[in-house]
Short mmCIF file of C-alpha atoms and ligand atoms in Angstrom, two decimals:
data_model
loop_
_atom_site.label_atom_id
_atom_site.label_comp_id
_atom_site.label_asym_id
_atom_site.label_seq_id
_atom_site.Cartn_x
_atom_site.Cartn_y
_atom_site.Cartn_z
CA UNK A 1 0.00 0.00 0.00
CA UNK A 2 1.33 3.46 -1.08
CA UNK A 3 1.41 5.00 2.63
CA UNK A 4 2.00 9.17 3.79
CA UNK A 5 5.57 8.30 5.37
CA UNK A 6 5.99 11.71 6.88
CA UNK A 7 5.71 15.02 6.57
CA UNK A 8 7.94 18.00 6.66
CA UNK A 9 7.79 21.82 7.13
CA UNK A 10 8.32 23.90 4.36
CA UNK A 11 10.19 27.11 5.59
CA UNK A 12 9.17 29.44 3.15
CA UNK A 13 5.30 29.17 4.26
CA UNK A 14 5.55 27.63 7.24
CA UNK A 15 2.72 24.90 6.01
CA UNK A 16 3.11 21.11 6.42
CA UNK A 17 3.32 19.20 3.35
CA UNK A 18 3.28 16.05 3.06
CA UNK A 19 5.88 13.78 1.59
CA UNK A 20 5.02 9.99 0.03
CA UNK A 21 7.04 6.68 -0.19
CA UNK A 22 5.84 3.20 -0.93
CA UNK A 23 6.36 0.85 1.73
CA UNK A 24 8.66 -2.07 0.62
CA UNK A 25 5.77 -4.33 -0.15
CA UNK A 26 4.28 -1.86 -2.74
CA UNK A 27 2.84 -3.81 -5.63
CA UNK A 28 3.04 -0.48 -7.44
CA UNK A 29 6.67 -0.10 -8.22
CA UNK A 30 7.20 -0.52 -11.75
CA UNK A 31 9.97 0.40 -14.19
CA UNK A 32 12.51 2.98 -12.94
CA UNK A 33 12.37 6.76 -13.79
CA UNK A 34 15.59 7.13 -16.49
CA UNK A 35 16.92 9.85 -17.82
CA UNK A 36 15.34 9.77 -21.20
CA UNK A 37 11.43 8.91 -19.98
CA UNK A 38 9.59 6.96 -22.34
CA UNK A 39 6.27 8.24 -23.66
CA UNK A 40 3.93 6.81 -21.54
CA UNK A 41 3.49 6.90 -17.69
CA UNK A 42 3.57 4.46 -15.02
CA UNK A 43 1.17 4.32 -12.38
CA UNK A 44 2.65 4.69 -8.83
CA UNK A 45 6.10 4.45 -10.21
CA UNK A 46 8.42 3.85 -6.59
CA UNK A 47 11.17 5.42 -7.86
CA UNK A 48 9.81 8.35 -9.27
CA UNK A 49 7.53 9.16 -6.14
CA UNK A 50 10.25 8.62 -3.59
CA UNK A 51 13.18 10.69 -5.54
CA UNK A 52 11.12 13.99 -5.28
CA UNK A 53 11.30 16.67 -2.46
CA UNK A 54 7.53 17.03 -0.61
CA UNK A 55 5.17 19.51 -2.96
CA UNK A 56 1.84 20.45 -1.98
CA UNK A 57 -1.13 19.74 1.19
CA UNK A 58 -3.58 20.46 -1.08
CA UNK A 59 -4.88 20.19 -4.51
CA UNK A 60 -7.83 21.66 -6.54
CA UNK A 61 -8.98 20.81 -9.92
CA UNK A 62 -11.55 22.85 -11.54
CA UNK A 63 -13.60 21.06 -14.15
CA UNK A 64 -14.88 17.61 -13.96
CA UNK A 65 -14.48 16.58 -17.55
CA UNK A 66 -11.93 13.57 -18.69
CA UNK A 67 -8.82 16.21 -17.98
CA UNK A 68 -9.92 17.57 -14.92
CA UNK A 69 -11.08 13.66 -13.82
CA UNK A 70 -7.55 12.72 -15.04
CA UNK A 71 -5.79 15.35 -13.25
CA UNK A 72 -7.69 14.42 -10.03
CA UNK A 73 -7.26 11.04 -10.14
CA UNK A 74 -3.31 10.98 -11.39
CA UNK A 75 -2.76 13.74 -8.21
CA UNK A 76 -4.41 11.32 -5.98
CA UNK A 77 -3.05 8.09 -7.10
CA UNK A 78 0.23 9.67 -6.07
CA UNK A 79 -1.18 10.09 -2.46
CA UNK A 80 -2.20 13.61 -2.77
CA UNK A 81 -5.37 15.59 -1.33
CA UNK A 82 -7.72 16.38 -4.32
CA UNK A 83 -10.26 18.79 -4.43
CA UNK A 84 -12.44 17.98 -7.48
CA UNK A 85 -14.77 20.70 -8.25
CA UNK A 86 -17.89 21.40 -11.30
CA UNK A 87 -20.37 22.96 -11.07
CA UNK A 88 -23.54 20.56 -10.60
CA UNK A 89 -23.75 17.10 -8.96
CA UNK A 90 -24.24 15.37 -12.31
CA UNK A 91 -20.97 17.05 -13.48
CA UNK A 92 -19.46 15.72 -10.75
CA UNK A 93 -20.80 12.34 -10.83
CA UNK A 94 -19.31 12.27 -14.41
CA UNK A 95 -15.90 13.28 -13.89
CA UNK A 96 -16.38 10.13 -10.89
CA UNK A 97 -17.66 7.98 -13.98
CA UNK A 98 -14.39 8.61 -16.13
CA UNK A 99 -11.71 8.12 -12.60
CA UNK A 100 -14.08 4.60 -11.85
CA UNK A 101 -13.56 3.83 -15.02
CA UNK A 102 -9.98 4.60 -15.40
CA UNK A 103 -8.44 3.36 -11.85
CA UNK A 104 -10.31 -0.18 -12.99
CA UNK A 105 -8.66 0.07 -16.09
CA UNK A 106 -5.60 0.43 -14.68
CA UNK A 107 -6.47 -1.87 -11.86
CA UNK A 108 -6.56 -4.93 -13.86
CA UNK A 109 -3.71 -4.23 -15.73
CA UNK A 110 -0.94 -3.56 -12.13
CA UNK A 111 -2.67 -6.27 -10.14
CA UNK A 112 -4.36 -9.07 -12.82
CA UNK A 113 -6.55 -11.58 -11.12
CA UNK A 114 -6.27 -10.36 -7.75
CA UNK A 115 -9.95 -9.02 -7.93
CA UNK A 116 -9.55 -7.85 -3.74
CA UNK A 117 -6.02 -6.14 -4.82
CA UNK A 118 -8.11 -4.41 -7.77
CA UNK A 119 -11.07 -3.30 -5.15
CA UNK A 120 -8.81 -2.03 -2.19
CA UNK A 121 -6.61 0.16 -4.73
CA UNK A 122 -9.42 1.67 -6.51
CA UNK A 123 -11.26 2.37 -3.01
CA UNK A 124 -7.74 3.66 -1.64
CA UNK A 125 -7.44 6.34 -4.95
CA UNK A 126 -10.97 7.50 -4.67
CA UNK A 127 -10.76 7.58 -0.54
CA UNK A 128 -8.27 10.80 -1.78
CA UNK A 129 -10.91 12.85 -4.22
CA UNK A 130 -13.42 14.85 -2.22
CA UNK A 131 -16.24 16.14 -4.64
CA UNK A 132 -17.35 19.82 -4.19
CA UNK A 133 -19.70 22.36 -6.18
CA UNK A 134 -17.81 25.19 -3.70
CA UNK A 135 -15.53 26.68 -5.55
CA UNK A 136 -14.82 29.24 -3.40
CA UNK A 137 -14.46 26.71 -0.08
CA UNK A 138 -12.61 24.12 -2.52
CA UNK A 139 -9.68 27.13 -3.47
CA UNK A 140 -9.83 28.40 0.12
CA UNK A 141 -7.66 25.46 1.51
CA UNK A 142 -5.78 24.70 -1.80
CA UNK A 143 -2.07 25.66 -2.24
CA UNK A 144 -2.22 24.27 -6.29
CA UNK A 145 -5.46 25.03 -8.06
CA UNK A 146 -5.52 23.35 -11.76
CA UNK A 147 -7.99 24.72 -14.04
CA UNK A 148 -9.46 22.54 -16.42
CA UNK A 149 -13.25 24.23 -17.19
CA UNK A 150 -14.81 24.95 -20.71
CA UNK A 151 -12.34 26.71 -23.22
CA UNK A 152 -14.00 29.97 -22.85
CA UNK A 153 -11.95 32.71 -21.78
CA UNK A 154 -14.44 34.98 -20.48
CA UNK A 155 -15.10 32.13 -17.95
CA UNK A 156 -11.98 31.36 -17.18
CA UNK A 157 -10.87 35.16 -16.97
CA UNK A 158 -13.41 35.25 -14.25
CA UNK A 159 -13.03 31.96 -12.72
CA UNK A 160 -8.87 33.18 -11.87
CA UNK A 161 -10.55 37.06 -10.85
CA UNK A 162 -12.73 34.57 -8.22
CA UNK A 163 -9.22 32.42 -7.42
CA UNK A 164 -6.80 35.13 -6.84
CA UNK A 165 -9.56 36.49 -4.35
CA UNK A 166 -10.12 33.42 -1.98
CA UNK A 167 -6.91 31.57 -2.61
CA UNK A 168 -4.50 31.17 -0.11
CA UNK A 169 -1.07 34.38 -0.50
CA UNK A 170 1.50 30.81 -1.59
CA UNK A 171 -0.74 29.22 -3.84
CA UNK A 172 -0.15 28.49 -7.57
CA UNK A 173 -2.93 29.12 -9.67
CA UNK A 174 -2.56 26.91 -13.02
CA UNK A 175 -4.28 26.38 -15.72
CA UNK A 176 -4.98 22.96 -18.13
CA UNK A 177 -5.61 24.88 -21.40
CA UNK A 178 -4.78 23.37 -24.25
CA UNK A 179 -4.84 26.82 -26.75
CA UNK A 180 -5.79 30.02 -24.56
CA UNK A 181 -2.70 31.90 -23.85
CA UNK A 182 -2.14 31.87 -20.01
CA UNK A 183 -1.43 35.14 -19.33
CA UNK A 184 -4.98 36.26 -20.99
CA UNK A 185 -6.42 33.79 -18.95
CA UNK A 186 -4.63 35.57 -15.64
CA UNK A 187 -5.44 38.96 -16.70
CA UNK A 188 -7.66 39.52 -13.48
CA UNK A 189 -5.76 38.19 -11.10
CA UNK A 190 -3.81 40.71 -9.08
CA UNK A 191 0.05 41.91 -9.45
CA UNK A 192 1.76 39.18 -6.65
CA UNK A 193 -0.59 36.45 -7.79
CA UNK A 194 0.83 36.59 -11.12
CA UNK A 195 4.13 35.55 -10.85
CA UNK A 196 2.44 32.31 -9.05
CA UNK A 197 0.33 32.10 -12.11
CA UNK A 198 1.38 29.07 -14.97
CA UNK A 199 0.23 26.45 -17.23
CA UNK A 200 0.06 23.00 -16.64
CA UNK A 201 -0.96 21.36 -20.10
CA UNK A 202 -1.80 17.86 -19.76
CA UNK A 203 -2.40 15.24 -22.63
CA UNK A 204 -5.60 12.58 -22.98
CA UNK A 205 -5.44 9.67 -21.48
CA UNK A 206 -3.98 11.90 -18.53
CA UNK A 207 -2.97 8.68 -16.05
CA UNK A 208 -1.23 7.07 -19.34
CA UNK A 209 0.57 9.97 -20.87
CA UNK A 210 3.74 10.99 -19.40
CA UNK A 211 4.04 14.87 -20.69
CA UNK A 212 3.39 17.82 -18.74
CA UNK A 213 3.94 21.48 -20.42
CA UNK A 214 4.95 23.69 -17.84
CA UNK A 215 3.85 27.19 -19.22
CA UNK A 216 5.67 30.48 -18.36
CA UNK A 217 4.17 33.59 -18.83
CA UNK A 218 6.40 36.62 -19.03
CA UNK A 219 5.85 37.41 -15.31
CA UNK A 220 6.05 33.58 -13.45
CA UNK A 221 8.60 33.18 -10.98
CA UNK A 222 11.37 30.64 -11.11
CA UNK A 223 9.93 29.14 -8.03
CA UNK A 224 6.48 28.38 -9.44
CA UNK A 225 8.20 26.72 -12.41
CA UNK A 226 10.58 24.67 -10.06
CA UNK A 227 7.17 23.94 -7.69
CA UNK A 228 5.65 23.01 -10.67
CA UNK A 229 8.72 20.67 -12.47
CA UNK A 230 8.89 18.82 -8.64
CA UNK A 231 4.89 18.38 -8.45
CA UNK A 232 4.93 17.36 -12.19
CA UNK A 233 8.00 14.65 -11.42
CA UNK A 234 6.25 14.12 -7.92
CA UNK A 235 3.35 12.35 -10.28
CA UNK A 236 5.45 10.27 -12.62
CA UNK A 237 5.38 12.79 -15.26
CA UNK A 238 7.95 14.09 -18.15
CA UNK A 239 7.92 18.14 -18.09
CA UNK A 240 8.71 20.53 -20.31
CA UNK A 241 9.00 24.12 -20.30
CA UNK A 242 7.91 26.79 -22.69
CA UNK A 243 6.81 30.30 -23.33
CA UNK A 244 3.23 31.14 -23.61
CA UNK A 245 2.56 30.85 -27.34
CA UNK A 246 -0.34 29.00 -29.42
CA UNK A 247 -0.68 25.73 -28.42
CA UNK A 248 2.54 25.87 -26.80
CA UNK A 249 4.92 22.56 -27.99
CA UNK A 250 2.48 20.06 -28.53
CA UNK A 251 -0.27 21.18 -30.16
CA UNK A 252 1.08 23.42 -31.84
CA UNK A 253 2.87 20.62 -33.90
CA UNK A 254 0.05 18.36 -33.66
CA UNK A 255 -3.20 20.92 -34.44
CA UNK A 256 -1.74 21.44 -38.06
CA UNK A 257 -0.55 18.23 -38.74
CA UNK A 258 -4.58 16.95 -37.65
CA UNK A 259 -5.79 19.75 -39.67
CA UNK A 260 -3.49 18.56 -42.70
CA UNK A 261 -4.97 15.04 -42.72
CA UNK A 262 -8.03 16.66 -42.74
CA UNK A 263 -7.52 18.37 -45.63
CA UNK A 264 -5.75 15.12 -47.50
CA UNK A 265 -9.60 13.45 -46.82
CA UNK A 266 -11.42 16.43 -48.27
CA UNK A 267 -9.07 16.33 -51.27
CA UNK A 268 -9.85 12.65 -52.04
CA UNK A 269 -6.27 11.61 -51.81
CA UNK A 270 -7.09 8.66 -49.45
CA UNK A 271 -9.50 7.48 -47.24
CA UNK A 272 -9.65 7.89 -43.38
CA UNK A 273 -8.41 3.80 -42.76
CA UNK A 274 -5.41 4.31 -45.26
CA UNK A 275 -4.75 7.73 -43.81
CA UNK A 276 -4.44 6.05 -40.02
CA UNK A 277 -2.54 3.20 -41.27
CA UNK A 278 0.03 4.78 -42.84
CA UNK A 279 1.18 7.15 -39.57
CA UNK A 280 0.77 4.13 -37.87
CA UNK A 281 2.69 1.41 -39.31
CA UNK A 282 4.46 4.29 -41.56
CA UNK A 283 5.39 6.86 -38.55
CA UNK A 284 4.84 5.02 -35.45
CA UNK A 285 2.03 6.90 -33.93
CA UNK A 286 -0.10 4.69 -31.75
CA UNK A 287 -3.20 6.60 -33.17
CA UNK A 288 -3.62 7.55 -36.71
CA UNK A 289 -4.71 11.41 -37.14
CA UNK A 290 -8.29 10.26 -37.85
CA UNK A 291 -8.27 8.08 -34.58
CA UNK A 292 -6.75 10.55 -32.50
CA UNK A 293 -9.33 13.48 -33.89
CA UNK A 294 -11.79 10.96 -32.77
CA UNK A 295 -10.35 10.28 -29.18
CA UNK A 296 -9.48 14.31 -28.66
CA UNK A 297 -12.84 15.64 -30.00
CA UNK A 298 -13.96 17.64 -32.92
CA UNK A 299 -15.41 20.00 -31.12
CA UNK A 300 -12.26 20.39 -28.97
CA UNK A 301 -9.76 20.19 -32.30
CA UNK A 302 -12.63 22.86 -34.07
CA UNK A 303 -12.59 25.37 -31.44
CA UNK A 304 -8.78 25.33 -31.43
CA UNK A 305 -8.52 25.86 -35.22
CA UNK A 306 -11.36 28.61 -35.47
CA UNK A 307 -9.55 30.61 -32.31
CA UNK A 308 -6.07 30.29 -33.71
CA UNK A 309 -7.36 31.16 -37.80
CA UNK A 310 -8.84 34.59 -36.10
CA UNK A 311 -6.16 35.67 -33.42
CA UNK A 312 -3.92 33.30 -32.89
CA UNK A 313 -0.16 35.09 -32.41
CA UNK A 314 1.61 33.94 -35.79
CA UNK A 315 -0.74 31.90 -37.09
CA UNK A 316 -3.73 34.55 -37.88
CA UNK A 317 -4.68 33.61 -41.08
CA UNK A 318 -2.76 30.87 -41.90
CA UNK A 319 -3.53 28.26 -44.03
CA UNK A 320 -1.84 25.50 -41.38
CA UNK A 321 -4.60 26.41 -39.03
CA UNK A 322 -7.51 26.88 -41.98
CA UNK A 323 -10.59 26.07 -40.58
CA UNK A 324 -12.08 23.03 -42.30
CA UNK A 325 -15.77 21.84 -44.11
CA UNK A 326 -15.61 18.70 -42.90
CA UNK A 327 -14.75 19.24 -39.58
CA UNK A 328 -17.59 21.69 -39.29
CA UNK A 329 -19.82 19.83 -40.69
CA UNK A 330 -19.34 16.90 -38.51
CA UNK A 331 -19.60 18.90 -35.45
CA UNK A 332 -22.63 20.48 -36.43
CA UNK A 333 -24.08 17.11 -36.70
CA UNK A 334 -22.90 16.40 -33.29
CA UNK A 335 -20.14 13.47 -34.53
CA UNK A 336 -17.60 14.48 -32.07
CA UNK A 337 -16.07 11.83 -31.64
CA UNK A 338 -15.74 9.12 -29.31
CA UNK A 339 -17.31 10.70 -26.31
CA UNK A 340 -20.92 11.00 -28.95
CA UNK A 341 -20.16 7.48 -30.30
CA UNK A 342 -19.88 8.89 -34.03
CA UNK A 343 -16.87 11.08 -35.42
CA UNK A 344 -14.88 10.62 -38.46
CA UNK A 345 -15.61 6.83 -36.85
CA UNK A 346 -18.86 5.17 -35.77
CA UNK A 347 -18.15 3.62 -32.25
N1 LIG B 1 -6.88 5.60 -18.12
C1 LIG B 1 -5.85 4.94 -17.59
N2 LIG B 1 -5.02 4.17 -18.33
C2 LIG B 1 -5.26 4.07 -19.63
C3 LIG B 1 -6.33 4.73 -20.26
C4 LIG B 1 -7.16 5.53 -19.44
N3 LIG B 1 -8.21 6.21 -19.94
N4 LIG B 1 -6.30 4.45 -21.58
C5 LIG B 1 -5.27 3.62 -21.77
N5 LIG B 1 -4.64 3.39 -20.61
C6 LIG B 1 -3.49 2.56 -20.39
C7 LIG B 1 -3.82 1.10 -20.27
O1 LIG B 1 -4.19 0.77 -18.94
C8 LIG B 1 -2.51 0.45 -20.67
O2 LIG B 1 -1.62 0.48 -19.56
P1 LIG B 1 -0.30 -0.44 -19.44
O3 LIG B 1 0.67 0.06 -20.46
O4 LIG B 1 0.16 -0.22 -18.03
O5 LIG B 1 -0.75 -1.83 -19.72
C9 LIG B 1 -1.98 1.39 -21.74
O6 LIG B 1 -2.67 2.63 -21.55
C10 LIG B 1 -2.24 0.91 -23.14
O7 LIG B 1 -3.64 0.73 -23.26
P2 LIG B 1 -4.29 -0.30 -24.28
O8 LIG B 1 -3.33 -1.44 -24.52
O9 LIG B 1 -5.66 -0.63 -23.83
O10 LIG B 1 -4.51 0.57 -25.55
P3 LIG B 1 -3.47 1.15 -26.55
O11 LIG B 1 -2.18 0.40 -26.54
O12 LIG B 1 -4.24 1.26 -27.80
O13 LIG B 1 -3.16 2.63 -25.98
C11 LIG B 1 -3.51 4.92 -25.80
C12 LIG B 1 -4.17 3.55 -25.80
C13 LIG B 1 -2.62 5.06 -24.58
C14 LIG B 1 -4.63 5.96 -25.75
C15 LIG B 1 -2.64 5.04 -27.11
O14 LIG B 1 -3.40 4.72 -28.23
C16 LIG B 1 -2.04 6.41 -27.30
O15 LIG B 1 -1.02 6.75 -26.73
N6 LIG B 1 -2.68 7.23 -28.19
C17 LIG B 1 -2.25 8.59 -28.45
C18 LIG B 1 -2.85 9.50 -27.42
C19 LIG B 1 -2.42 10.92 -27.62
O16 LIG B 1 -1.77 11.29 -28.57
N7 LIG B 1 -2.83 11.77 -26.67
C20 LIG B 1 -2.58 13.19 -26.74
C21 LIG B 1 -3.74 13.86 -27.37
S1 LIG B 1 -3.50 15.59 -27.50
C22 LIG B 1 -4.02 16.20 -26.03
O17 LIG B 1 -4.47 15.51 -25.14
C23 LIG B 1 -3.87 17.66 -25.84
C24 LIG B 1 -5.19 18.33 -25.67
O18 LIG B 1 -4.89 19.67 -25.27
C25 LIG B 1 -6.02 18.37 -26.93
#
């Protein structure tokens, strides 16, 4: 059983933080943490967990949806607190659908046949995730609040005003956004707040995939992005760093190349299958594009494209980023992919 070991002061605040280690009968140790990670993540890796210094008490996630229920349930599964807040019960009781879901999943794989085993460490991750429609109350006693709400950035503008108001002076305020620049996002919150202010850019299937951006604005500190780097490592995560800029590394490589198969469809020049079987056995992808705009959303993949075409800095207007017929048309027909059953797929 993955056990709190002890706990430790943290002079700059004063506050207690916990620090984690597996005792030595953990049947979570897996693979090793190495210097070149590989691409996916291990669940309760040993090593990983017990090399780190001791980050934060308390988590909140904002947003209930398969990010936010990642988020949660990849903090927790590491042994940390997790606030996990949306705004209605049934929101909630989704985002609890997808972390069900996904500790079983992973459940069966790290302890296969050993139904009790599977029970006890699903119970034990959940046992961590306390549900809440408080925002305010939920941020109160949180020293790391991850957004991960609607892409709107009126909402989220507001959502960090509310944040910067009722979070504790230490806390980092991050947000999940996978193509709103972060320091529009942070524009309310106050002058001290924002060099505590980041992004933390996670990638779908959040427990499997091992990359974390770590976003700087112009005005983050050094010690939010080291915080940050130690919680991210803390998890069993890879991290990167970059500036605030469209889509940051990731999708800023990936948006255009989805767009571009898109656009090799619409032309005729082969169909969807061929299209996914060539990156795949071709490139090595584990998805094909077609797949992965499937498994990411349309709507999600649309939105991204239509903000960028109109405003997005050094890509206004360009035809890597053109927004596509298809890919309207599906949405407007509500294929979105995987999560409606139907996208470029039936499922
Ligand atoms: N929760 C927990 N674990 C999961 C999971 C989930 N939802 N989905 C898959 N896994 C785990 C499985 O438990 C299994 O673990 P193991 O390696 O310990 O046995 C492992 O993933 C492989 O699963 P499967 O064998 O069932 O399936 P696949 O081999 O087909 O892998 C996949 C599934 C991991 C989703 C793989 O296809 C993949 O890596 N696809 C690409 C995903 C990707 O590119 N994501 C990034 C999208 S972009 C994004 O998120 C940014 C956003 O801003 C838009």
């Amino acid at each position: 059983m993955i056990r709190i070991a002890r706990s430790v002061v943290l002079p700059r605040s004063g506050r207690r933080f916990a620090a984690f280690q597996h005792s030595s009968s953990s049947s979570y140790s897996s693979s090793s943490s190495t210097d070149r990670p590989s691409s996916h993540a291990t669940v309760g890796n040993k090593d990983s967990v017990a090399e780190t210094a001791p980050h934060f008490a308390s988590i909140t996630v904002l947003g209930g949806g398969q990010m936010g229920a990642g988020i949660a349930q990849t903090a927790a599964t590491f042994n940390y607190t997790v606030n996990l807040v949306d705004m209605s019960d049934d929101a909630l009781s989704r985002g609890q659908g997808y972390i069900i879901k996904s500790l079983k999943r992973v459940a069966k794989m790290r302890f296969k046949g050993d139904e009790p085993q599977q029970s006890r460490f699903v119970d034990d991750v959940l046992s961590r995730i306390k549900l809440s429609t408080d925002t305010e109350s939920a941020a109160a006693g949180a020293d790391l609040i991850i957004e991960a709400i609607i892409e709107q950035i009126e909402t989220k503008r507001a959502v960090f005003g509310v944040l910067d108001k009722v979070a504790p002076a230490e806390a980092i305020l991050a947000s999940n956004t996978s193509s709103l620049p972060i320091g529009a996002i942070g524009e309310a919150v106050g002058d001290k707040r924002k060099g505590q202010l980041a992004g933390l850019h996670f990638f779908n299937p959040v427990p499997q995939m091992k990359l974390v951006e770590i976003v700087r604005t112009e005005r983050t500190t050094d010690e939010t992005i080291d915080r940050l780097r130690a919680f991210a490592k803390s998890i069993d995560k890879a991290p990167v760093l970059c500036r605030d800029t469209p889509g940051f590394i990731v999708n800023r490589l990936l948006v255009p190349y989805l767009a571009e198969a898109i656009r090799m469809l619409e032309r005729g020049d082969a169909t969807a299958e061929d299209i996914d079987t060539a990156m795949k056995c071709g490139a090595g992808y584990p998805m094909g594009p077609f797949q992965l705009l499937d498994y990411v959303g349309l709507d999600t993949v649309k939105f991204i494209l239509d903000g960028w075409y109109k405003e997005g800095e050094g890509l206004a207007g360009s035809d890597l980023v053109r927004p596509s017929e298809k890919l309207d048309e599906l949405v407007r027909n509500g294929r979105l992919g995987v999560k409606s059953g139907a996208g470029f797929y039936d499922y």
